[in-house]
Amino acid sequence: MSVVYEAYDDRLDRTVALKLLRERGGRRRQARLQREAQALARLSHPNVVEVYETGSHGGRAFLVMERLPGEPLHRWIAAAPRTVQAVVDTFVAAGRGLAAAHAHGLVHRDFKPSNVLVDADGRVRVFDFGLAAPSGVPSEDSIRTGRNPLASGPNTAGTGPHAVASGSHPALAGALGDLDVNTSYDEIWESALTRTGAMLGTPAYMSPEQYEGRPATAQSDQFAFCVALREALHGEHPFVERQQWDLLPKHVMEGKLREPPGGRGVPAALERVLVRGLSVRPYMRWPSMEVLLVELQRAMGYRRRVAWISGAALVTASAAGLVLWLGRPPADASPCDPCDLASEAVLGETPADPELARRIEAHREALAQAKALERAGQYRAGLEVAVPVALAADALDHPPLRAEAQLQVGLLQRYLGAHDEAERALERAYFLGQELERDELAREAVTMLAYVVARLQLRPDDGMRWLEAARVAAERVGGDKAWADYLDTEGSVLWAARRHDEALARYQLALPLLEKEWGPQHPEVAGVLNNIGLLLLELDRPDVALDYIRRSLAIRETALGSQHPEVGKMLNNLGLALLRAGRDDEAIVSFERAHELRRRVLGPGHPDVAKPLANLAAVQLQQGRLDAAAEHATQALAIRERAHGVDSVEAAMMHALVGQVRLAQDHDEEARQSLTRAVLAIEQALGADRVELVEPLFHLAEAERRLGRRSQALAHVQRGLAIGSAEGVEPWDLAAGRLVLSRVQWDAGDRVLAWAAAEAARKAYASVPRSRRPRMAAEIAELEAWLSELDAP
């Protein structure tokens, strides 16, 4: 594709490397080199090449970067005998460069030894990011590749990270595909570059998903890294012999690893680490490059001392909050209990082997640190500590440690918004706890599991089944705390099942038990206060709800400090309460504070950052500030898609919001596309008769009506009304759909049915509780305006 020259920069008096395209023309080639420059410019890491500038000369793109002394990694390996330790250390350094790229949302997509340079001082740097792309985002490069010529988006079947079930809705692929594929066919790459057929990447190091034409992710880079390292250690390719290159794609996609040759001194533990990194399914590989690098070092005998509380990790300012969260001990506790982060949940059987016992104790100390990080609101840092322990527990085959680690991983995944991963980890912890008769561990795991499944995964029926197991576990453990936790979770599961009055009763039973156990100013108490406040909002009692939410916010600010993520959650919920109370300007201030805090503390890509953005969009939509609403709704959608996947329920809800804003802007076709995507994704994830479909169906019907598609509009609105009626949705919440139905029937020339539908909507609005009427004033006014236009039949 290009040639690299040594050049002299006379402005800054330095020797540089100048990369120049070999021939003119080709917008895709120019774009690829530009993308390499942009990717590298975003990185500043000792194991990544530094880029100085980019430009074009005579129609040929060029890239100026630091001149790299040394030789490619494969030549460095062949130049002299290398110990296993030296090879691993060198690859770990390269891996840090990859990890840095992944942390910036970039995927290399063509990692191989020839794209790594080692200088005379042993410094290692990764370069040639020409195939780099944003993490998880299908690039134009994957168009027309693989088995399905257009299968580069999230709606395709296969083994890649965005694969969906083969039984998906037949309309889903078309609707989503039209939105995802944005390149025209005449702009496909002019030449093969570094690909075989139509697949980008170097075949010897490509992952199964790349061979199938799926988008490459950080897990694909991990696969290539493990291929290269195993090849370097054993002197041969892990999947084929040299004379069998034609079998390479088949063996890679089938996971047909060769047995490594003996006599090279490669530790079995190191081999196990690499084998996992070479898994066919991306989700079966290591969770990240960082985790893989830790495991490589661990396999080579590296031991990292685990500090109990690191000032850098926990942040000095949060120490007081951490102690307060731990709270006063129950009445029968010993004086040491408040300082014991390694509570009963992380205690267990000690093996007779002293060395094994020492290792297990070290891992339990790490879990205690992960718990401390969780309580300090540093969830990702906690997960980075807990995941290696979970992997070590599997390697040691020590069930008690495995159960403890899975519980901690599940709790942290829940806070990070990784709901599927949290569900799996909590399930493992519960069943292991049951098997080991670790009653308290099993209770904590299954109680959180019921909440995650019912409330976060929107599967109340499954949540009810786990709730029964949680009740049995609470009864087995006994005590006010266990029973209060159960009642709190039961309230959340009942709420998810839309049994609001029963849910409120459970919360109110849990509150005094937790106040007795922990005292009235403890964060455990704040959690139930928050739940009561939110449910009161659902029951149209905003003034009372405000009191509960403010009390919960005050407790959390005092106990945890003003910068804790839980405070951000409460600011968001306070905004909701203020909004319901008709105090829109105060609500906006609270949402903005919540967004700023969460973005700063959790990071801009955390899924919880989307919540205040979406709420801001909703308020601005009501106020008629449509441009601002569109900007915030679009930002929230992007976050949800990155965090949960483009076909997730969470992303679908944001598509519904974007569609509603586009309707208000009279961008009817854009609204139809967003709302179609929302409806199809909800169907796919939850089912075709879920109450979550009602509102998006009403808005989709209006978009179809405006576009002159009356039959589609009628089908959508009638379906939404049928689902809402069957699910017990309040009549006034269905009135908006009846207004759309009236307009559709009027457009079709059926004035009698149009008038009847409008009158049914008026009757429904007449039954709105007094507390809700101010918030529905605009909808009621819209209906009255419509009725004034109609001639009574």
mmCIF file of N, CA and C in Angstrom, residues 37 56 84 223 361 432 446 509 608:
data_model
loop_
_atom_site.group_PDB
_atom_site.id
_atom_site.type_symbol
_atom_site.label_atom_id
_atom_site.label_comp_id
_atom_site.label_asym_id
_atom_site.label_seq_id
_atom_site.Cartn_x
_atom_site.Cartn_y
_atom_site.Cartn_z
ATOM 1 N N ALA A 37 -3.463 8.111 11.011
ATOM 2 C CA ALA A 37 -2.923 9.286 11.694
ATOM 3 C C ALA A 37 -3.817 9.708 12.847
ATOM 4 N N SER A 56 -1.106 15.776 2.351
ATOM 5 C CA SER A 56 -1.181 15.254 0.992
ATOM 6 C C SER A 56 -0.214 16.041 0.116
ATOM 7 N N VAL A 84 11.965 -18.025 27.225
ATOM 8 C CA VAL A 84 10.507 -17.877 27.293
ATOM 9 C C VAL A 84 10.150 -16.579 28.003
ATOM 10 N N PHE A 223 -7.012 -12.114 20.018
ATOM 11 C CA PHE A 223 -6.809 -13.378 19.311
ATOM 12 C C PHE A 223 -5.500 -13.327 18.512
ATOM 13 N N GLU A 361 -5.389 -16.923 50.347
ATOM 14 C CA GLU A 361 -5.533 -15.773 51.236
ATOM 15 C C GLU A 361 -5.205 -14.478 50.504
ATOM 16 N N LEU A 432 -22.977 -22.192 43.370
ATOM 17 C CA LEU A 432 -21.808 -22.640 44.137
ATOM 18 C C LEU A 432 -22.037 -22.474 45.636
ATOM 19 N N VAL A 446 -28.383 -14.555 45.132
ATOM 20 C CA VAL A 446 -29.695 -14.773 44.519
ATOM 21 C C VAL A 446 -30.604 -13.570 44.732
ATOM 22 N N LEU A 509 -42.226 -2.039 54.576
ATOM 23 C CA LEU A 509 -41.874 -3.033 55.596
ATOM 24 C C LEU A 509 -40.360 -3.145 55.776
ATOM 25 N N ASP A 608 -24.940 4.626 32.599
ATOM 26 C CA ASP A 608 -25.726 5.487 33.465
ATOM 27 C C ASP A 608 -25.618 6.962 33.090
#
